Short mmCIF file of N, CA and C in Angstrom, two decimals:
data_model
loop_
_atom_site.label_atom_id
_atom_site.label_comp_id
_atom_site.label_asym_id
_atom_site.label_seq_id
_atom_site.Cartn_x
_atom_site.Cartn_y
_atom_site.Cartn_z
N UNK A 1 27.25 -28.84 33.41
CA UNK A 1 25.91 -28.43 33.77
C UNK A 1 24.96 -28.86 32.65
N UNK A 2 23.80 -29.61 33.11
CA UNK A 2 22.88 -30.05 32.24
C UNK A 2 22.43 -28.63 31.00
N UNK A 3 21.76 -28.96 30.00
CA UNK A 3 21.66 -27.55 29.17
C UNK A 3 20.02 -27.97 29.68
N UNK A 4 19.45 -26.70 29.24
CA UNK A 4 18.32 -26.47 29.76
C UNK A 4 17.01 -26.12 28.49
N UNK A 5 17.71 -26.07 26.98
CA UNK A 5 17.58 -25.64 26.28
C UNK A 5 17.92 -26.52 24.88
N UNK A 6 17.34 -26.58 23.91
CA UNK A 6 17.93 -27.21 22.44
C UNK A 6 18.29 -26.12 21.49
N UNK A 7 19.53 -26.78 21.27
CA UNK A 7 20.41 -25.38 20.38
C UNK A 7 19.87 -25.19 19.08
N UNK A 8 19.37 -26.45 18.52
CA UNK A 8 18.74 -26.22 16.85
C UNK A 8 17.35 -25.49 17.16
N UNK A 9 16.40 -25.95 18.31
CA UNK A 9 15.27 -24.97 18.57
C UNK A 9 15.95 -23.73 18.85
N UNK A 10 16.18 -23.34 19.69
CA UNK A 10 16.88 -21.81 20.06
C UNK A 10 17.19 -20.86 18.66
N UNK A 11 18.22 -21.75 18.28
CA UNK A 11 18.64 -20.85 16.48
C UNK A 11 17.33 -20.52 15.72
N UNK A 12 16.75 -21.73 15.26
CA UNK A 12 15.49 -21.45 14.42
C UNK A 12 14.63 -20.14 15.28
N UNK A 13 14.53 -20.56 16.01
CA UNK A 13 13.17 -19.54 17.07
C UNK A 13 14.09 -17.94 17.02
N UNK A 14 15.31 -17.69 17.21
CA UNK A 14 15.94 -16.71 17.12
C UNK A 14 16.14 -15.85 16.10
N UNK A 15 15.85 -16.71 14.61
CA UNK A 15 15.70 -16.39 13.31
C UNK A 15 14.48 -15.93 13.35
N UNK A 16 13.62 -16.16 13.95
CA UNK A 16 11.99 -16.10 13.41
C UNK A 16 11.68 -15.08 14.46
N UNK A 17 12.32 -14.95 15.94
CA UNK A 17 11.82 -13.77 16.33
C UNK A 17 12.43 -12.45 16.10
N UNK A 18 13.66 -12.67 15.60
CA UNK A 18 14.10 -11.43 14.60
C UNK A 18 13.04 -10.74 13.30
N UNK A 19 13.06 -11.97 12.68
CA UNK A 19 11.98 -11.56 11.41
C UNK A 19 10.35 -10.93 11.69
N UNK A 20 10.10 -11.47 13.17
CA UNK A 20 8.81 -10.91 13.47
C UNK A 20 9.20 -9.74 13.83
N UNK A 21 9.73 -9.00 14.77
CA UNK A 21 10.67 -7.93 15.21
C UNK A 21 10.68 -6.64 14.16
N UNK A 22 11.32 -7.50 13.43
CA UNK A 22 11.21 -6.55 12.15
C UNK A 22 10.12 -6.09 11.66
N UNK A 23 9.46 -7.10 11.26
CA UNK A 23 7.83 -6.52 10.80
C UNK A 23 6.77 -6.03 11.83
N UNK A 24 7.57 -5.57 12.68
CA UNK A 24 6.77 -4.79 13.84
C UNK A 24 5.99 -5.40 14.69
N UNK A 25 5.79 -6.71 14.74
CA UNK A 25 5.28 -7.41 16.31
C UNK A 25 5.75 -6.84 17.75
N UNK A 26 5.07 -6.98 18.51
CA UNK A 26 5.54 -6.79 19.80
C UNK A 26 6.18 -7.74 20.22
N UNK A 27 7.29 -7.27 22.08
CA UNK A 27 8.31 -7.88 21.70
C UNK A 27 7.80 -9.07 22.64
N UNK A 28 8.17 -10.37 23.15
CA UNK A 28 7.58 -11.32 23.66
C UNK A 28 8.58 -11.38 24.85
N UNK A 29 8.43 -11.04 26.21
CA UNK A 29 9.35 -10.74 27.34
C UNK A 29 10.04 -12.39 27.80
N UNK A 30 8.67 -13.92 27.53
CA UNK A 30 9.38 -15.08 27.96
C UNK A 30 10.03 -15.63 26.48
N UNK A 31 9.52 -15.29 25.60
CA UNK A 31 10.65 -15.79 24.05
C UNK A 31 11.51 -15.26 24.29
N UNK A 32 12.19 -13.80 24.65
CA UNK A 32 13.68 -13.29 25.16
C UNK A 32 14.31 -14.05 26.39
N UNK A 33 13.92 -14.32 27.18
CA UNK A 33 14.30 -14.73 28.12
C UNK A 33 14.52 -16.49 27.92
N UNK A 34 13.96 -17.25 27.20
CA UNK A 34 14.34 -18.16 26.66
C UNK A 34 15.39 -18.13 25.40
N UNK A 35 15.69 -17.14 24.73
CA UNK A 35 16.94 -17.07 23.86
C UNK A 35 18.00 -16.09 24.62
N UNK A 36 17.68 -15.60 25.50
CA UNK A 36 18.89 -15.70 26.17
C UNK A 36 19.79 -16.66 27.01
N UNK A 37 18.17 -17.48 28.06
CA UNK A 37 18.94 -18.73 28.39
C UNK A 37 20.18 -19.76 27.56
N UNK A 38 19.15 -19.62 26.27
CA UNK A 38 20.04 -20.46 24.87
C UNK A 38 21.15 -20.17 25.02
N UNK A 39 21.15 -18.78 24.36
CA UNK A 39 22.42 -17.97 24.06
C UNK A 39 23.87 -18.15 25.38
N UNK A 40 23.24 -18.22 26.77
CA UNK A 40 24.14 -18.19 27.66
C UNK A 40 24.67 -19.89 27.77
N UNK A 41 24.02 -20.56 27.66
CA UNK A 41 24.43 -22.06 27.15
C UNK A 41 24.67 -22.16 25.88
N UNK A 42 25.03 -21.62 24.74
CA UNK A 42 26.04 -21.61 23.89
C UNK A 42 26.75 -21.46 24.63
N UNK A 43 27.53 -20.66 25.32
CA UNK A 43 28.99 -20.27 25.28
C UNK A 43 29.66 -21.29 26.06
N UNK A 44 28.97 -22.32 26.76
CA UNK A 44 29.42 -23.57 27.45
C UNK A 44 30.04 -22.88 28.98
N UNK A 45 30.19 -21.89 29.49
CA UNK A 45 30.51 -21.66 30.48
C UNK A 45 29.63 -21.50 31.80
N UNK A 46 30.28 -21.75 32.98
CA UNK A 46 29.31 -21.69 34.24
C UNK A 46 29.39 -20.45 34.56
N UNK A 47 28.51 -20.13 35.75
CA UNK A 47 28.46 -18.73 36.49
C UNK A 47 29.71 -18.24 37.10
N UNK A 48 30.36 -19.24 37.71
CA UNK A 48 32.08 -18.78 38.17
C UNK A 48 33.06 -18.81 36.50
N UNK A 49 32.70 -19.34 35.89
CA UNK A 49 33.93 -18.94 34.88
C UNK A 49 33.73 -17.82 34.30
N UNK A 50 31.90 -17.39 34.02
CA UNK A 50 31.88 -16.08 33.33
C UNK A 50 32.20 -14.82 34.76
N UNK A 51 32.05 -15.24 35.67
CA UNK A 51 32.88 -14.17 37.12
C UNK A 51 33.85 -13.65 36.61
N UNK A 52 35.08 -15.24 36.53
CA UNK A 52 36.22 -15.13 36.54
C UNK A 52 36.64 -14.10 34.64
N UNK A 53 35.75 -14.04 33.72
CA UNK A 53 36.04 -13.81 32.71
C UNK A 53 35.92 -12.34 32.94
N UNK A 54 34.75 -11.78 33.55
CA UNK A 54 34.33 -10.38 33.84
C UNK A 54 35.64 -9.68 34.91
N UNK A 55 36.14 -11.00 35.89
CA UNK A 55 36.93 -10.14 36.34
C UNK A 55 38.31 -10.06 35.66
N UNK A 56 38.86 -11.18 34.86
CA UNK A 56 39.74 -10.86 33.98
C UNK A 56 40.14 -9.76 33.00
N UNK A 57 38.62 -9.21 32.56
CA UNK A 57 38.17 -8.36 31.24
C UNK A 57 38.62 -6.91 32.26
N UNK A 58 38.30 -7.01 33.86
CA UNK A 58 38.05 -5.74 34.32
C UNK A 58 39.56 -5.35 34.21
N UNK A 59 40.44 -6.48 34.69
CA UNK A 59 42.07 -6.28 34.96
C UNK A 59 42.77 -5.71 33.93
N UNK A 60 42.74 -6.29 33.09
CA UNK A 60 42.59 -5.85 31.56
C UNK A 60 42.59 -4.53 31.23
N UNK A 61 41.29 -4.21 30.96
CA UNK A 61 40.86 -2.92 31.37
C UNK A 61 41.91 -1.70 31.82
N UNK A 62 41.93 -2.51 32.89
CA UNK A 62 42.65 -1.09 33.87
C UNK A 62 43.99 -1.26 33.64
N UNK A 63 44.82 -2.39 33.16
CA UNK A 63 46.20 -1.95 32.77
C UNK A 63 46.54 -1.82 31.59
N UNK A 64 45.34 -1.89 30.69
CA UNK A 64 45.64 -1.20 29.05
C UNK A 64 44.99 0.24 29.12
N UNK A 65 44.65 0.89 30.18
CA UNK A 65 43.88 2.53 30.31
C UNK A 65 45.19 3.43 29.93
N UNK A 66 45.03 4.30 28.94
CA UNK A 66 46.03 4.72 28.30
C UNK A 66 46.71 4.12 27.47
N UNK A 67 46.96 2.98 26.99
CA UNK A 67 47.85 2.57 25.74
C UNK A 67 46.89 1.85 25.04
N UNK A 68 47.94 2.31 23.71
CA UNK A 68 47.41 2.29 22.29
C UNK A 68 47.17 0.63 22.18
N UNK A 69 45.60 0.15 21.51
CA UNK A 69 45.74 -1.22 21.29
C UNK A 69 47.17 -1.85 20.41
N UNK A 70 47.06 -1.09 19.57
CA UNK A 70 48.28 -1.63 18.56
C UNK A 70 49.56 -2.15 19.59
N UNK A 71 49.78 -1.18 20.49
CA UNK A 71 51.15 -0.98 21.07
C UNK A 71 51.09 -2.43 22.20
N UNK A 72 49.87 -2.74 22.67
CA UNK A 72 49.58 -3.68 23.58
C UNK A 72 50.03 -4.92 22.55
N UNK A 73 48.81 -5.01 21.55
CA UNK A 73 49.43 -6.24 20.48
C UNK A 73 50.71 -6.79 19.93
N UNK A 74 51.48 -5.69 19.69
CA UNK A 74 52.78 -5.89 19.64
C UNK A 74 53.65 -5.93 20.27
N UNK A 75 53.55 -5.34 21.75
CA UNK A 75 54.15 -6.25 22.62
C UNK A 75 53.54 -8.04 23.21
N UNK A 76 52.51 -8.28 22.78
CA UNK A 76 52.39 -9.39 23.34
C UNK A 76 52.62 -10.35 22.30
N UNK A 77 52.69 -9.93 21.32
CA UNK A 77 53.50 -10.78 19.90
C UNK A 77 54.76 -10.90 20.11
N UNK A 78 55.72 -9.32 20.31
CA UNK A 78 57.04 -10.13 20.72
C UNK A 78 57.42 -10.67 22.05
N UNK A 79 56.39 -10.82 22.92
CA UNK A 79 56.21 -11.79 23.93
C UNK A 79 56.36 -13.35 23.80
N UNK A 80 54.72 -13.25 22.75
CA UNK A 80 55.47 -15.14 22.48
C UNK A 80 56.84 -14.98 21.83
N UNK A 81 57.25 -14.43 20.87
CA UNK A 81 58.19 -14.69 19.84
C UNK A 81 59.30 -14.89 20.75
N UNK A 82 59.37 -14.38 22.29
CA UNK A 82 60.85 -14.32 23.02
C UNK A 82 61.38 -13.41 22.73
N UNK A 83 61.06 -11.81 21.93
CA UNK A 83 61.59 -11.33 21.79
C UNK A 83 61.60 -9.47 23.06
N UNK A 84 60.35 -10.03 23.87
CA UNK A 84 60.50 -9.04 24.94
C UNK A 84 60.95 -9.88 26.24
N UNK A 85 61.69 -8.42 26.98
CA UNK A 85 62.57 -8.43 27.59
C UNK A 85 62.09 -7.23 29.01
N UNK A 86 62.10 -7.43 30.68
CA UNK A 86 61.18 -6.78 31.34
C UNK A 86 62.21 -6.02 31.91
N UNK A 87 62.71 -4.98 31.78
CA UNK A 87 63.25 -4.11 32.77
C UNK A 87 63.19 -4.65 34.47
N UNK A 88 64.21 -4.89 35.50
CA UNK A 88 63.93 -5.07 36.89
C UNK A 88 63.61 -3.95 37.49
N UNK A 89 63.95 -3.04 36.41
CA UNK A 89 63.92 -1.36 37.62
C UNK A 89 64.33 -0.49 36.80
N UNK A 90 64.35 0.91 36.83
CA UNK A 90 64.82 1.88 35.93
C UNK A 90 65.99 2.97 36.06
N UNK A 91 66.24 2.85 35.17
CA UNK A 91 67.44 4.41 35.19
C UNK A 91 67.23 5.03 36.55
N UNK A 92 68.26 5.42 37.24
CA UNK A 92 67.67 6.58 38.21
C UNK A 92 67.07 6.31 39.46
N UNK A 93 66.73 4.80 39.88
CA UNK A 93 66.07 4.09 40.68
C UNK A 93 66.78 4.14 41.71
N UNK A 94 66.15 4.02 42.64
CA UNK A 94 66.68 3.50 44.36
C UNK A 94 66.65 2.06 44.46
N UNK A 95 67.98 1.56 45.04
CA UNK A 95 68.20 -0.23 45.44
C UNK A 95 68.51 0.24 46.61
N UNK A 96 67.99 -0.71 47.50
CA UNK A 96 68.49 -1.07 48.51
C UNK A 96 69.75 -2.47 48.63
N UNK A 97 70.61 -2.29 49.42
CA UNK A 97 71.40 -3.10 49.13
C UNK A 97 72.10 -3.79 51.17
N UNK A 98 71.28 -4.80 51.09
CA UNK A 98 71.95 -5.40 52.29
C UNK A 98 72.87 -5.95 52.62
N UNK A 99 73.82 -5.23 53.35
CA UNK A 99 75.49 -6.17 53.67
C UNK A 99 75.98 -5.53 54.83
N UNK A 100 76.22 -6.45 55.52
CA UNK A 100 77.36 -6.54 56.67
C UNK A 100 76.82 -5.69 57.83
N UNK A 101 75.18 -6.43 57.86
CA UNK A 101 74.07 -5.30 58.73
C UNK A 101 73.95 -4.49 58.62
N UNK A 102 74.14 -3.61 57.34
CA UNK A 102 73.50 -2.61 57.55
C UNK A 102 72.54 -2.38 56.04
N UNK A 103 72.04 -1.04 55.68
CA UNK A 103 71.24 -1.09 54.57
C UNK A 103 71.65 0.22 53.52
N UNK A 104 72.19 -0.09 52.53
CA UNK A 104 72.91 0.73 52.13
C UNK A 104 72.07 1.29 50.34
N UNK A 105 72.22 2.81 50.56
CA UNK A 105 71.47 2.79 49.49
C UNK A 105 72.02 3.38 48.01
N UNK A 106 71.67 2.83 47.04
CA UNK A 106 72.41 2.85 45.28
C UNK A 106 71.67 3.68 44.54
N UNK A 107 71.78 4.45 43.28
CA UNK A 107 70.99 4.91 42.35
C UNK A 107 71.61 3.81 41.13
N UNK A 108 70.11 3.63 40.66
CA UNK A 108 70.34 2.83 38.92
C UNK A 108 71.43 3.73 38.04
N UNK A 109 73.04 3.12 37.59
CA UNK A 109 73.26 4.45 36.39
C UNK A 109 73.56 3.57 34.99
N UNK A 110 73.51 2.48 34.92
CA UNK A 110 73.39 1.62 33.60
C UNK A 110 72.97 0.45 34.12
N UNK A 111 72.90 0.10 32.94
CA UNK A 111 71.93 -1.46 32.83
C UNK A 111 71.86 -2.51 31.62
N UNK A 112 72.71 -3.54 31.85
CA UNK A 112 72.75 -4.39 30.27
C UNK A 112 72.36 -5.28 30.34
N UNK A 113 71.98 -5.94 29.43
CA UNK A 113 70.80 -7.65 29.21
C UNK A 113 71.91 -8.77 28.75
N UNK A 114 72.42 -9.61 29.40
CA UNK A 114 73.17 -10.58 28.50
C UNK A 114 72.09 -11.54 28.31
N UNK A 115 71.87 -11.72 26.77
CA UNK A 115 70.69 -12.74 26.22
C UNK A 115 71.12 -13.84 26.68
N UNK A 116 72.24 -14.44 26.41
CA UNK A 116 72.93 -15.58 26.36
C UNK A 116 72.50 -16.17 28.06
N UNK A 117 72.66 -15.39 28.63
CA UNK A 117 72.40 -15.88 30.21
C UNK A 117 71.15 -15.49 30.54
N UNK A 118 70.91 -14.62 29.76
CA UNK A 118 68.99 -14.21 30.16
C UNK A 118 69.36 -13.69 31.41
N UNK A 119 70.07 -12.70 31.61
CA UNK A 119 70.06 -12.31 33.53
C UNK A 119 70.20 -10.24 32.90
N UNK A 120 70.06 -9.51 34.12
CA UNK A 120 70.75 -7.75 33.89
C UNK A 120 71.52 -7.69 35.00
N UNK A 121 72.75 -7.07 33.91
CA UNK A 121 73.75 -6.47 34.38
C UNK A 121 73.83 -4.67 35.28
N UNK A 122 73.46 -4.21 36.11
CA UNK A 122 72.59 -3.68 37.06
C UNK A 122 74.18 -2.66 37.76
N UNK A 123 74.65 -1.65 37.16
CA UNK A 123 75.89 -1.22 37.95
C UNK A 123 75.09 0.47 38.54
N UNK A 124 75.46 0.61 40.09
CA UNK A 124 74.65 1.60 40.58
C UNK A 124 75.62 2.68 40.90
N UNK A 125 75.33 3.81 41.25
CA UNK A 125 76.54 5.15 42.46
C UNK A 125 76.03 5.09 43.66
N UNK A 126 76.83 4.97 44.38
CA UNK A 126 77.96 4.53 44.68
C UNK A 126 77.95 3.47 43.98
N UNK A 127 79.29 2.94 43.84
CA UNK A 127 79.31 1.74 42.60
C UNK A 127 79.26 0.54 43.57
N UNK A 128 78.27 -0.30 42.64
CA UNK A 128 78.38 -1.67 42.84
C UNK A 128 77.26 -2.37 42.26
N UNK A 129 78.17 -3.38 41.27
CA UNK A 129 77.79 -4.43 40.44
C UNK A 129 76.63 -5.49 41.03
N UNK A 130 75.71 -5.27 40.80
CA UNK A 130 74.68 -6.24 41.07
C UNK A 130 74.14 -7.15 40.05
N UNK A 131 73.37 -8.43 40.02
CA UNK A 131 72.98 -9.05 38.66
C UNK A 131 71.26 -9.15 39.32
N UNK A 132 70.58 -9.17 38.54
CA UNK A 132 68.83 -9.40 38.53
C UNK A 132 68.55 -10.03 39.33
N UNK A 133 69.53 -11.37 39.48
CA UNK A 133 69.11 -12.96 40.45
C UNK A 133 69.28 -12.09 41.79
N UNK A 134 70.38 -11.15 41.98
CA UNK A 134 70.34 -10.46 43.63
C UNK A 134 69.18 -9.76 44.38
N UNK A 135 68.06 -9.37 43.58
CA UNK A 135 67.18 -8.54 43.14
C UNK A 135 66.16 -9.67 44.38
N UNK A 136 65.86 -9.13 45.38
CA UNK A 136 65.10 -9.93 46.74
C UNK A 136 65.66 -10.62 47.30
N UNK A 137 67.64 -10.90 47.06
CA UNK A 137 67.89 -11.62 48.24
C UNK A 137 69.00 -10.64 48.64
N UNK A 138 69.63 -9.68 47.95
CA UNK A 138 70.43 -8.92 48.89
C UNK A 138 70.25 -7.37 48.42
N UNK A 139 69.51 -7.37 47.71
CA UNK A 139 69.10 -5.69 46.49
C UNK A 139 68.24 -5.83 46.58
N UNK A 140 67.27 -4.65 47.06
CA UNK A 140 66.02 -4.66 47.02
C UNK A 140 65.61 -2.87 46.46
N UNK A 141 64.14 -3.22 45.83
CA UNK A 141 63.49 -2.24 45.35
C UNK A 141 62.91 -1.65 46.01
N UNK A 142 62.58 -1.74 47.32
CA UNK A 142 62.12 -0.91 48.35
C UNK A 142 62.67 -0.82 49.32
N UNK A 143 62.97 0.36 50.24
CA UNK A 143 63.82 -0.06 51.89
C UNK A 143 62.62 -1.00 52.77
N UNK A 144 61.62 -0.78 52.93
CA UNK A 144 60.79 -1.62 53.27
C UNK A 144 61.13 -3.06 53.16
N UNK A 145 61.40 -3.51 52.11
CA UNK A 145 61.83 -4.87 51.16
C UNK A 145 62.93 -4.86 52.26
N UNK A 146 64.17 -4.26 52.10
CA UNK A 146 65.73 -4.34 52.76
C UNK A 146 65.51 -4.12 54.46
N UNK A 147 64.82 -3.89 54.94
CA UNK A 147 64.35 -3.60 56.47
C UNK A 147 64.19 -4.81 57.03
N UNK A 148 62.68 -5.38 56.00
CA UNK A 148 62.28 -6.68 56.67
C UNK A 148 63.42 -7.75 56.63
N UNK A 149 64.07 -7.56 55.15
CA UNK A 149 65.11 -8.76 55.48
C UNK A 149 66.42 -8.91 56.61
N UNK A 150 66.78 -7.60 56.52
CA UNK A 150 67.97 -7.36 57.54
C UNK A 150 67.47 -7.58 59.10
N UNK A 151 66.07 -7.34 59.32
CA UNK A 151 65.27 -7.92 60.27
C UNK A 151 65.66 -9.37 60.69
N UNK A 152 65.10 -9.91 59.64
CA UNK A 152 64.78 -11.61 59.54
C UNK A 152 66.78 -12.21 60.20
N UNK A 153 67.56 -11.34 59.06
CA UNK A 153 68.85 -11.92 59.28
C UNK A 153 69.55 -11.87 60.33
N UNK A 154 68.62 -10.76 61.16
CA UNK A 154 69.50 -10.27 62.25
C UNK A 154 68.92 -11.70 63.83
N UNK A 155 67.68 -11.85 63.37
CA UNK A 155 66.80 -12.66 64.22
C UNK A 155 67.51 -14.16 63.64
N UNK A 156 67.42 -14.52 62.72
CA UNK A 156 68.55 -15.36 62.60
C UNK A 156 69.66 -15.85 63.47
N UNK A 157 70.47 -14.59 63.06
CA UNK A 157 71.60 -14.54 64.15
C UNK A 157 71.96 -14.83 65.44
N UNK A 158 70.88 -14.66 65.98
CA UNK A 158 70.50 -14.69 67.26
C UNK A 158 70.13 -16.01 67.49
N UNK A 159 69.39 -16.49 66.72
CA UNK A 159 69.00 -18.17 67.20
C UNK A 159 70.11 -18.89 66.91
N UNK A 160 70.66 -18.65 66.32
CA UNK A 160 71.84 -19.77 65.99
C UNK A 160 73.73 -19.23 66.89
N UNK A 161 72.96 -18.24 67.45
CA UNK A 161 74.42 -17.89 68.38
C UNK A 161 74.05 -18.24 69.60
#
């Protein structure tokens, strides 16, 4: 987008209507409105990217509401570092588990990370060994999730018999 504005005029003029400001002039409603134009062409962005920034900032927002900045920072440090790791589901959880038509349901009672394979080791009660990768194609986190698929498989079935 063309600029509309000169950045060395803008600065200087921004210096000088501060200093008048100060010494008690009144305030000049089109000199503001021309250093703001400036100011918004500094930042080099268009009207959809500063959208997209406001709506980024809002998302933000609402999933750091309640936690500590620190605690956010340091997880997203050992983020790059590779050193966090995302839970699929928790202790105590409901899986759904699809087999042999029907929909059968598990509680979470351990859970281990093999680094080496980067996958979780996922064992439920009634017992049965699941791994992460099963996690939307035969284990699911919602019966909803396990409904629609046993749906799909069953309609399947049918076309190909």
């Amino acid at each position: 987008m063309e600029r509309l504005t000169n950045k060395r005029e803008a600065d200087a003029q921004r210096e000088e209507y501060a200093r008048r400001l100060a010494n008690g002039y009144p305030r000049n409603i089109s000199e503001e409105r021309f250093l703001r134009l400036a100011a918004y062409e500094d930042t080099g962005l268009t009207p959809e990217e500063i959208d997209m920034d406001h709506e980024a900032a809002e998302a933000l927002r609402q999933l750091g509401r309640g936690c500590d900045l620190d605690r956010l920072e340091e997880l997203a440090e050992a983020d790059k570092d590779g050193r966090l790791v995302v839970l699929p589901c928790k202790m105590g959880d409901k899986l759904y588990r699809v087999f042999a038509g029907e929909i059968f349901e598990h509680r979470v009672g351990s859970m281990k990370y093999f680094a080496i394979q980067g996958r979780w080791d996922i064992e439920t009660y009634p017992f049965c060994p699941c791994v992460e990768s099963s996690i939307g194609k035969t284990i699911f986190l919602t019966r909803e999730e396990a409904e629609k698929t046993l749906e799909t498989m069953r309609k399947e079935e049918t076309e190909h018999a």
